[in-house]
XYZ file of C-alpha atoms in Angstrom:
678
model
C 0.000 0.000 0.000
C 1.241 3.509 -0.795
C 0.193 6.514 1.242
C 0.821 10.088 0.167
C 1.362 13.135 2.390
C 1.350 16.786 1.344
C 1.562 19.584 3.912
C -0.258 21.877 1.500
C -3.253 19.549 1.211
C -6.580 20.230 2.895
C -7.548 18.377 6.043
C -9.558 15.195 5.701
C -7.475 13.450 3.051
C -7.526 9.679 2.743
C -3.826 9.260 1.907
C -4.337 8.599 -1.769
C -2.218 10.387 -4.357
C -5.203 12.511 -5.373
C -6.346 13.186 -1.813
C -3.249 13.021 0.389
C -2.904 13.346 4.130
C -1.522 16.701 5.292
C 0.404 15.248 8.255
C 2.966 12.458 8.220
C 1.525 11.222 11.508
C -1.733 10.294 9.782
C 0.170 7.792 7.655
C 2.351 6.717 10.595
C -0.797 5.729 12.501
C -1.822 3.126 9.915
C 1.210 2.086 7.839
C 2.161 -1.592 8.248
C 4.853 -3.902 6.917
C 5.376 -3.456 3.198
C 3.717 -0.029 3.038
C 5.400 3.068 1.638
C 4.691 6.599 2.823
C 5.612 9.155 0.156
C 5.988 12.687 1.477
C 5.820 15.657 -0.866
C 8.077 18.724 -0.525
C 7.360 21.137 2.278
C 7.875 21.826 5.985
C 6.268 19.385 8.402
C 6.126 20.846 11.901
C 5.338 17.689 13.808
C 6.823 14.940 15.940
C 6.195 11.769 13.981
C 5.494 8.781 16.230
C 5.445 5.614 14.074
C 2.910 3.224 15.556
C 3.603 -0.039 13.725
C 6.689 -2.081 13.006
C 7.731 -3.545 9.702
C 9.152 -7.016 9.301
C 12.590 -8.330 8.436
C 12.869 -8.033 4.652
C 9.603 -6.105 4.531
C 10.223 -2.590 5.845
C 7.741 0.237 6.298
C 9.317 2.940 4.139
C 8.946 6.676 4.765
C 10.347 8.446 1.713
C 10.700 12.081 0.702
C 9.295 12.274 -2.828
C 12.192 14.521 -3.795
C 15.462 13.963 -1.923
C 15.780 16.377 1.007
C 12.713 18.348 -0.010
C 10.437 17.162 2.805
C 11.549 18.782 6.060
C 10.443 17.485 9.474
C 11.227 20.044 12.145
C 10.816 20.304 15.885
C 10.598 24.085 15.622
C 7.835 26.648 15.211
C 8.137 30.139 13.821
C 8.210 32.985 16.322
C 6.939 36.260 14.931
C 5.913 39.691 16.191
C 9.188 40.694 17.803
C 9.228 44.113 19.427
C 12.321 46.173 20.038
C 13.652 46.541 23.572
C 16.639 48.693 22.710
C 19.246 48.759 19.985
C 19.349 45.319 18.315
C 17.650 43.587 21.261
C 14.070 42.369 20.725
C 11.489 40.467 22.714
C 8.633 38.099 21.867
C 6.189 35.962 23.796
C 4.592 32.574 23.275
C 1.842 30.770 25.165
C 3.116 27.724 26.989
C 0.193 25.756 25.575
C 2.261 25.331 22.417
C 4.609 23.024 24.337
C 2.040 20.599 25.695
C 3.509 18.674 28.640
C 7.128 19.408 27.708
C 8.401 22.972 27.895
C 11.993 23.105 26.602
C 12.484 26.499 28.261
C 11.859 25.168 31.764
C 13.701 21.868 31.144
C 17.428 21.944 31.823
C 19.966 19.836 29.975
C 21.108 17.310 32.584
C 22.232 13.735 33.070
C 25.091 11.493 34.081
C 28.499 12.767 32.961
C 27.056 16.144 31.943
C 29.208 18.980 33.255
C 26.782 21.747 34.150
C 29.275 24.614 34.124
C 26.693 26.447 32.037
C 22.938 26.437 32.634
C 21.423 25.269 29.365
C 17.806 24.534 28.509
C 16.827 21.901 25.982
C 15.183 24.555 23.830
C 16.895 26.901 21.396
C 16.234 29.988 19.311
C 17.193 29.790 15.636
C 18.091 32.567 13.248
C 17.706 31.377 9.669
C 18.049 27.775 10.787
C 21.121 28.254 12.986
C 20.896 28.142 16.768
C 21.805 31.272 18.661
C 23.658 31.231 22.011
C 21.743 31.006 25.265
C 22.817 33.233 28.162
C 21.573 33.682 31.703
C 20.272 37.238 31.729
C 18.910 40.083 29.657
C 22.049 42.045 30.481
C 24.194 39.392 28.746
C 21.884 39.547 25.744
C 22.468 43.278 25.521
C 26.246 42.982 25.826
C 26.445 40.395 23.027
C 29.971 39.430 23.961
C 31.635 36.733 21.855
C 32.307 33.332 23.361
C 35.989 32.476 23.452
C 35.127 28.761 23.653
C 32.850 28.748 20.591
C 34.371 27.597 17.327
C 32.370 30.253 15.439
C 33.317 33.271 17.528
C 31.510 35.826 15.351
C 28.135 34.073 15.408
C 28.419 33.509 19.159
C 27.453 37.157 19.654
C 23.855 36.300 18.656
C 22.457 35.751 22.157
C 19.101 34.765 23.609
C 17.550 34.460 27.056
C 14.130 33.176 28.122
C 12.107 33.526 31.300
C 8.642 32.547 32.475
C 5.687 34.870 32.967
C 3.706 32.619 35.300
C 0.796 35.048 35.564
C 0.114 34.673 31.832
C 1.568 31.155 31.427
C 3.915 32.427 28.740
C 7.574 32.081 27.850
C 9.207 35.437 27.210
C 12.184 35.558 24.846
C 14.854 38.213 24.550
C 17.379 38.068 21.721
C 20.124 40.195 20.230
C 19.948 40.010 16.439
C 22.834 42.441 15.853
C 22.448 43.655 12.262
C 19.363 41.507 11.537
C 15.694 42.458 11.777
C 13.885 39.458 13.304
C 10.638 40.455 11.649
C 12.292 40.112 8.245
C 14.352 36.986 8.997
C 13.303 33.412 9.732
C 13.243 33.126 13.532
C 12.133 29.864 15.115
C 12.087 28.190 18.523
C 12.343 24.464 19.242
C 9.098 23.098 20.606
C 9.217 19.287 20.281
C 11.734 16.866 21.793
C 11.765 14.513 18.781
C 11.031 14.638 15.074
C 10.822 11.007 13.915
C 10.882 8.705 16.902
C 8.469 6.000 18.143
C 7.176 6.464 21.660
C 6.959 2.699 22.102
C 9.845 0.240 22.114
C 10.057 -2.472 19.474
C 8.838 -0.523 16.445
C 11.480 -1.988 14.178
C 12.214 -2.423 10.480
C 11.427 1.129 9.367
C 13.187 3.106 6.644
C 13.504 6.895 6.740
C 14.785 8.035 3.369
C 15.661 11.428 1.935
C 14.290 13.789 4.603
C 15.642 16.922 6.213
C 15.203 16.664 9.990
C 16.061 19.511 12.331
C 15.701 21.537 15.507
C 14.474 19.226 18.251
C 14.778 19.945 21.976
C 16.508 16.684 22.867
C 17.908 15.791 26.279
C 21.475 14.767 27.195
C 22.050 11.110 26.328
C 24.495 9.260 28.623
C 24.813 5.446 28.604
C 23.165 5.102 32.005
C 19.955 6.843 30.964
C 17.220 6.675 28.389
C 19.006 7.895 25.262
C 16.741 9.935 23.055
C 17.542 11.622 19.774
C 15.878 13.750 17.151
C 15.602 10.567 15.076
C 15.900 7.019 16.341
C 14.577 3.475 16.540
C 13.950 3.475 20.310
C 15.125 -0.005 21.271
C 14.183 -2.011 18.225
C 15.823 -3.739 15.273
C 16.498 -3.153 11.625
C 16.026 0.556 10.953
C 17.493 2.171 7.849
C 18.165 5.918 7.978
C 19.477 6.997 4.605
C 20.121 10.078 2.462
C 18.882 12.459 5.157
C 20.176 15.804 6.365
C 20.010 15.900 10.163
C 21.010 19.037 12.034
C 20.540 21.322 15.022
C 19.452 18.833 17.621
C 20.079 20.349 21.036
C 21.904 17.184 22.089
C 21.885 14.205 19.701
C 20.841 13.933 16.083
C 20.339 10.171 15.788
C 20.018 7.884 18.804
C 20.546 4.168 18.382
C 20.656 3.880 22.085
C 19.441 2.677 25.363
C 15.864 2.181 26.436
C 14.402 3.512 29.686
C 15.309 1.616 32.846
C 13.440 3.623 35.501
C 15.476 2.170 38.350
C 18.775 2.979 36.618
C 17.930 6.182 34.782
C 20.660 8.725 35.643
C 21.082 7.066 39.021
C 24.574 8.473 39.437
C 23.272 12.015 38.950
C 20.385 11.486 41.341
C 22.030 9.692 44.272
C 25.848 9.476 43.857
C 25.949 6.445 46.173
C 27.147 4.145 43.416
C 29.904 5.165 41.057
C 28.750 5.889 37.523
C 30.666 2.954 36.095
C 28.977 0.619 38.574
C 25.530 1.835 37.523
C 26.581 1.279 33.902
C 27.504 -2.325 34.668
C 24.099 -2.692 36.342
C 22.400 -1.310 33.233
C 24.141 -3.821 30.982
C 23.265 -6.839 33.101
C 19.666 -5.706 33.520
C 19.347 -5.227 29.753
C 20.335 -8.855 29.168
C 17.486 -10.040 31.372
C 15.057 -7.640 29.691
C 15.664 -8.722 26.103
C 18.925 -7.249 24.836
C 19.970 -9.748 22.181
C 21.140 -9.994 18.597
C 17.744 -11.371 17.637
C 15.762 -8.397 18.968
C 17.944 -5.286 19.063
C 20.239 -3.366 16.712
C 21.330 -4.234 13.179
C 20.530 -0.706 12.009
C 21.944 1.067 8.972
C 22.752 4.783 8.810
C 24.066 5.708 5.372
C 24.694 8.690 3.115
C 23.425 11.189 5.669
C 24.669 14.732 6.288
C 24.695 15.116 10.074
C 25.861 18.430 11.480
C 25.530 21.195 14.074
C 24.242 19.115 16.967
C 25.175 20.019 20.522
C 26.286 16.654 21.940
C 26.579 14.010 19.209
C 25.686 13.342 15.620
C 24.973 9.690 16.451
C 24.724 8.310 19.992
C 24.028 4.875 21.386
C 24.500 2.347 24.147
C 23.418 -1.288 23.775
C 20.832 -0.466 21.107
C 23.328 0.135 18.293
C 24.880 -3.335 18.252
C 25.542 -5.031 14.881
C 24.940 -1.755 13.030
C 26.469 -0.333 9.858
C 27.335 3.379 9.747
C 28.619 4.201 6.261
C 29.129 6.978 3.713
C 27.988 9.725 6.076
C 29.225 13.294 6.324
C 29.403 14.136 10.042
C 30.690 17.577 10.925
C 30.479 20.621 13.205
C 29.327 18.753 16.306
C 29.556 20.501 19.707
C 31.059 23.593 18.096
C 29.107 25.990 20.296
C 30.865 24.506 23.351
C 27.860 25.296 25.509
C 27.488 21.625 26.447
C 30.298 19.731 28.097
C 30.820 16.266 29.480
C 32.023 12.764 28.775
C 29.480 11.924 26.066
C 30.453 14.174 23.165
C 31.583 13.337 19.635
C 30.585 13.107 16.011
C 29.689 9.528 16.949
C 29.580 8.395 20.594
C 28.873 4.703 20.962
C 29.004 2.304 23.864
C 28.783 -1.400 23.075
C 29.642 -1.095 19.396
C 29.570 -4.888 19.146
C 30.195 -6.016 15.548
C 29.541 -2.468 14.314
C 31.172 -1.209 11.126
C 31.995 2.476 10.601
C 33.169 2.904 7.023
C 33.668 5.549 4.359
C 32.536 8.389 6.612
C 33.924 11.915 6.350
C 34.160 13.230 9.915
C 35.530 16.676 10.651
C 35.243 19.807 12.781
C 33.797 17.890 15.712
C 34.782 17.937 19.353
C 36.129 14.402 18.847
C 35.359 12.399 15.718
C 34.343 8.932 16.963
C 34.320 7.806 20.586
C 33.995 4.035 21.124
C 33.472 3.679 24.855
C 33.186 0.238 26.565
C 32.542 -2.996 24.663
C 34.102 -2.118 21.316
C 34.253 -5.791 20.406
C 34.243 -6.955 16.812
C 34.150 -3.260 15.892
C 35.689 -2.071 12.616
C 36.582 1.520 11.701
C 37.590 1.463 8.046
C 38.039 3.743 5.011
C 37.126 6.925 6.912
C 38.631 10.401 6.535
C 39.125 12.379 9.760
C 40.401 15.930 10.141
C 40.031 19.057 12.316
C 38.465 17.153 15.201
C 39.943 19.313 17.932
C 39.129 22.939 18.794
C 40.569 25.536 16.423
C 43.864 27.079 17.464
C 43.621 30.849 17.470
C 46.605 33.058 18.103
C 46.607 34.433 21.614
C 43.616 32.400 22.776
C 43.811 29.457 25.100
C 41.813 26.339 24.257
C 39.592 25.993 27.297
C 37.840 22.820 26.160
C 39.295 19.351 25.944
C 41.569 19.140 22.908
C 39.948 15.906 21.633
C 41.005 13.748 18.695
C 39.849 11.798 15.643
C 39.157 8.483 17.374
C 38.914 7.610 21.065
C 38.707 3.957 22.095
C 38.107 3.619 25.811
C 38.201 0.723 28.317
C 37.329 -1.925 25.744
C 38.845 -5.378 25.378
C 38.556 -5.572 21.614
C 39.006 -6.754 19.047
C 38.726 -3.266 17.558
C 40.023 -3.059 14.000
C 41.111 0.307 12.576
C 42.181 -0.017 8.941
C 42.593 2.007 5.764
C 41.740 5.348 7.382
C 43.290 8.799 7.049
C 43.778 10.647 10.362
C 44.848 14.285 10.010
C 43.967 15.866 13.353
C 46.827 16.771 15.716
C 45.675 13.969 17.995
C 44.814 10.874 15.989
C 43.826 8.226 18.529
C 43.254 8.244 22.254
C 43.974 4.673 23.371
C 42.910 4.204 26.985
C 42.117 0.627 26.073
C 43.496 -2.655 24.774
C 42.811 -5.093 21.946
C 43.240 -2.717 18.977
C 44.772 -3.428 15.561
C 45.767 -0.574 13.234
C 46.436 -1.686 9.676
C 47.204 0.365 6.525
C 46.375 3.839 7.894
C 47.883 7.276 7.362
C 48.269 8.657 10.882
C 49.344 12.300 10.970
C 48.551 12.793 14.638
C 49.557 11.326 17.960
C 48.499 8.502 20.258
C 47.418 9.796 23.669
C 46.469 8.282 27.038
C 48.441 5.102 26.355
C 48.665 3.144 29.618
C 46.377 5.507 31.493
C 42.823 6.847 31.640
C 41.246 3.536 32.671
C 40.768 4.054 36.415
C 38.180 6.247 38.057
C 40.739 8.601 39.557
C 40.190 8.110 43.271
C 42.946 9.862 45.262
C 43.670 7.169 47.854
C 42.067 3.865 46.862
C 42.189 1.540 43.881
C 39.419 2.378 41.399
C 40.057 0.174 38.371
C 37.200 0.122 35.887
C 36.030 -3.406 35.221
C 34.270 -3.485 31.872
C 32.483 -6.369 30.142
C 33.539 -8.528 27.254
C 31.078 -10.706 25.401
C 30.665 -14.087 23.824
C 31.876 -13.741 20.272
C 29.389 -12.008 17.958
C 26.748 -11.981 20.687
C 25.485 -9.574 23.345
C 25.677 -11.989 26.281
C 28.365 -10.990 28.775
C 31.201 -13.503 29.037
C 33.022 -11.702 31.840
C 34.291 -8.459 33.350
C 37.911 -7.386 33.560
C 39.974 -4.301 34.154
C 42.215 -2.937 31.404
C 45.732 -4.347 31.457
C 46.847 -2.133 28.531
C 48.758 -3.223 25.478
C 47.438 -6.050 23.279
C 47.772 -3.618 20.365
C 48.981 -4.332 16.848
C 50.388 -1.895 14.285
C 50.905 -3.089 10.725
C 51.663 -1.244 7.474
C 50.833 2.259 8.713
C 52.406 5.561 7.694
C 53.057 7.904 10.624
C 53.699 11.556 9.746
C 54.588 14.165 12.346
C 52.894 17.540 11.946
C 54.212 20.759 13.509
C 53.304 21.065 17.183
C 51.954 24.488 18.128
C 53.256 26.284 21.216
C 50.187 25.571 23.304
C 50.205 21.857 22.510
C 53.912 21.658 23.368
C 53.135 23.284 26.712
C 50.322 20.805 27.352
C 52.735 17.911 26.861
C 54.946 19.314 29.612
C 52.111 20.067 32.021
C 50.244 16.782 31.536
C 53.159 14.372 31.168
C 52.110 12.568 34.357
C 48.370 13.205 34.157
C 46.629 9.917 34.919
C 43.835 10.620 32.424
C 45.603 12.035 29.370
C 49.286 12.764 28.801
C 48.537 15.291 26.023
C 51.105 13.669 23.756
C 51.389 15.324 20.341
C 54.268 13.291 18.903
C 53.168 10.798 16.248
C 54.232 7.169 16.209
C 54.169 4.003 18.289
C 56.774 5.159 20.820
C 54.211 5.467 23.677
C 54.351 1.655 23.704
C 58.149 1.663 24.129
C 58.123 -0.195 27.444
C 55.528 -2.802 26.551
C 56.684 -6.398 26.098
C 56.907 -8.294 22.862
C 54.869 -11.462 22.632
C 57.958 -13.520 23.412
C 58.854 -11.411 26.453
C 55.328 -11.607 27.806
C 55.105 -15.393 27.426
C 58.316 -15.895 29.420
C 56.482 -14.721 32.552
C 54.455 -17.911 32.488
C 57.268 -20.401 31.991
C 57.697 -22.872 34.829
C 54.446 -22.059 36.654
C 52.455 -25.128 35.611
C 51.253 -27.150 38.604
C 52.316 -24.512 41.131
C 48.784 -23.695 42.247
C 48.089 -20.249 43.714
C 51.622 -18.928 43.860
C 51.529 -15.166 44.343
C 52.449 -13.437 41.097
C 51.922 -10.221 39.133
C 51.916 -11.906 35.773
C 48.132 -11.940 35.366
C 48.033 -8.165 35.785
C 51.084 -7.125 33.792
C 50.900 -5.155 30.559
C 49.982 -7.210 27.508
C 52.313 -7.482 24.499
C 52.429 -5.134 21.507
C 53.221 -5.993 17.889
C 54.507 -3.651 15.147
C 55.692 -4.393 11.629
C 55.886 -2.708 8.246
C 55.371 0.878 9.450
C 56.918 4.130 8.178
C 57.815 7.064 10.449
C 58.303 10.431 8.761
C 58.990 14.052 9.778
C 60.068 13.081 13.291
C 57.371 10.529 14.047
C 58.869 8.094 16.552
C 58.848 4.302 16.518
C 59.160 2.054 19.521
C 62.616 0.526 19.489
C 61.371 -3.069 19.476
C 59.977 -2.637 15.966
C 62.858 -4.119 13.996
C 61.812 -3.281 10.417
C 60.586 0.286 10.973
C 61.506 2.781 8.255
C 62.394 6.113 9.877
C 63.124 9.261 7.895
C 63.379 12.667 9.568
C 65.382 14.335 6.794
C 62.742 14.773 4.130
C 59.961 17.249 4.853
C 56.731 15.387 4.179
C 53.683 17.605 3.763
C 50.282 16.304 4.768
C 46.884 18.006 4.709
C 43.840 18.380 2.512
C 42.377 20.856 0.074
C 38.959 21.498 -1.378
C 38.446 21.938 -5.098
C 34.863 22.712 -6.012
C 32.707 20.180 -4.206
C 35.535 17.639 -3.903
C 38.144 17.152 -1.222
C 41.663 15.885 -1.896
C 44.619 14.739 0.146
C 47.461 17.238 -0.084
C 50.834 15.535 0.322
C 54.225 15.308 -1.326
C 54.917 11.872 0.162
C 54.519 9.936 -3.050
C 56.423 12.572 -5.034
C 59.354 12.047 -2.664
C 59.091 8.318 -3.298
C 59.005 8.862 -7.066
C 62.104 11.075 -6.798
C 63.936 8.398 -4.836
C 64.260 10.543 -1.698
C 62.192 7.968 0.126
C 63.009 4.524 -1.289
C 60.097 2.701 -2.860
C 61.189 -0.420 -1.023
C 60.433 1.309 2.283
C 56.742 1.250 1.429
C 56.644 -2.445 0.551
C 54.978 -4.590 3.174
C 53.248 -7.864 3.841
C 49.668 -8.521 2.717
C 47.959 -8.957 6.074
C 45.214 -11.439 6.904
C 43.207 -12.237 10.018
C 45.489 -15.193 10.694
C 48.523 -12.857 10.893
C 47.118 -10.843 13.791
C 47.039 -12.215 17.323
C 43.470 -12.458 18.652
C 42.269 -9.913 21.199
C 43.406 -11.239 24.555
C 40.389 -11.068 26.842
C 37.568 -12.278 24.553
C 40.023 -14.545 22.660
C 38.449 -13.295 19.448
C 40.038 -12.802 16.039
C 40.072 -9.604 14.013
C 37.424 -10.854 11.639
C 34.117 -10.004 9.979
C 30.890 -9.912 12.023
C 29.913 -13.299 10.560
C 33.162 -14.806 11.826
C 34.809 -15.060 8.408
C 38.459 -13.977 8.083
C 39.596 -10.678 6.559
C 42.233 -10.305 3.873
C 43.471 -6.706 3.866
C 43.580 -6.561 0.081
C 41.063 -3.713 -0.263
C 42.181 -0.103 0.155
C 40.656 3.244 1.144
C 38.816 3.492 -2.184
C 37.734 -0.139 -2.245
C 40.363 -1.030 -4.831
C 42.310 -4.272 -4.709
C 45.874 -4.449 -3.444
C 48.485 -6.662 -5.012
C 50.143 -9.583 -3.259
C 53.039 -7.207 -2.566
C 51.263 -4.099 -1.255
C 52.555 -0.751 -0.062
C 52.048 0.679 3.411
C 49.274 3.171 4.000
C 45.661 3.256 2.833
C 46.240 3.275 -0.953
C 46.828 0.322 -3.243
C 49.124 2.459 -5.363
C 50.678 5.919 -5.172
C 48.568 7.427 -7.974
C 45.425 7.100 -5.854
C 46.711 9.827 -3.543
C 45.705 12.309 -6.270
C 42.100 11.116 -6.445
C 39.231 12.890 -4.690
C 38.658 11.404 -1.246
C 35.038 12.545 -1.153
């Protein structure tokens, strides 16, 4: 059955092409497996609550008739602004417009949210872009720029709201600078979601080709109900494709956790149990309540443009397992810097079990991807990362966390990172174990190696015990602290970029910081003191049959492997890597440039090879296979495909085949470095 929706149609339509519905919700109330809802161009100011699930292989499809011409928004227009003084205006709205959820009395809050700034879930938008909330009318009038904001100029557009309880109205004040709000498009967020089922288990839906924007979403930590502007709400088999998703207060897409009333933000509410303990409780409870491969996850998010969200572009815990995130453009996340906490990134996923993140372009985010807890069977491949730390401005200190392209935290692996290009000053934060990096260009540093895995208590042990799972399943096989190491580095190209003065200072100040050493030197050298496989195994010789002899060997650092890597421009190798090629004489350039609507890698590396200044033989390496990489220690699981089949690393960044005698880095041959990346 096909249903048609047209926002310009009269009320009372029957959903036929000649007599369409005028609200998407009308179709969402009745569509069942196999149905298609075709939505004509226009603005749909509604929160669509799909009522029925599709079936595996028989989706309910919601499709914009013209790609990105149907726009679902959580905002309403706000007109009739009156001048207060200068460029400051005011407007009022009846609180009846909000129903039972007023975003201007609801504060952003939740576990791991740092409330250094009072923020409401609502926002005011000038021509589709959210202005900056402040705490008083006086701050609105001053319109001072925010030093933390990435877009300093736009940060002068301020707003403030207060309640007139006598009239049951929300009163807005805003500084529009050189704009006249009565001539511009000014909107306020009204709804908390845009396309999101209220009930759990509404699976096998497809959302295709829509623009979705401006919802008043709440902070989404792993220990709470994780809502987003769009999301499957604890179900299976959604496809979100070809959409533009932007200006969610917190998260654009949520693949995440369902509501556990007894565990919802418990750490925030009571503080009696540590946050990591409540997270362990959440995971175990979810297993009893139906978290399984058969019921949850296996979503696809592809070819979407996700940008300008306050917390994350995509968030999830438990509900995103077995998912595929591919060919997306994720950018400008958390750039306002008005939200802070340990749940921020272009993608922030807990329990990315058997998830694949491939061919995504991720940039200008406060952290690109953050894989936190249970990154097991996870693969990050063929992605391009750059500018995922705050901009460096002369004379201005970076107040926020510096961040990086990819953060893998307290997971046991296996986490496979292959055929990517990392160009941010910090490439990977590795407070974890069980990671293999194969055929990447890494023009940034490794940070937090050997640290960042305890809870930071001043006087007592506070190791974080995190779960590992039965292979390719959700069931917990055990809990263990992070021993560190168990990392593998094969056929990568490390390139040192210049280190700015502030970053150099951070390295000195934070050298012994237990959370993050602020290292900005590229290469594997942070693993210098880790054992080789042979050294590690020697600890266990002669202990058979000796019972419970006291020993440290079960809690020592795990071994590290490295082979076939290049280190250029001062990038540093660990000394135990015997075949490392190190060249600090030639100045290797690395960056990117935009030409029209295409983006290209900008490097002279392969020109230096062609000129013989870097020998071609230095790039030659072994064709790697799953069998060549030691399994992740704790789960005893290979670096393999989600179906358990082995991987041959014969496919490069572009999907082209490598020869039996490949070169290091993400390209099958040097000429590909001139091709458009995206």
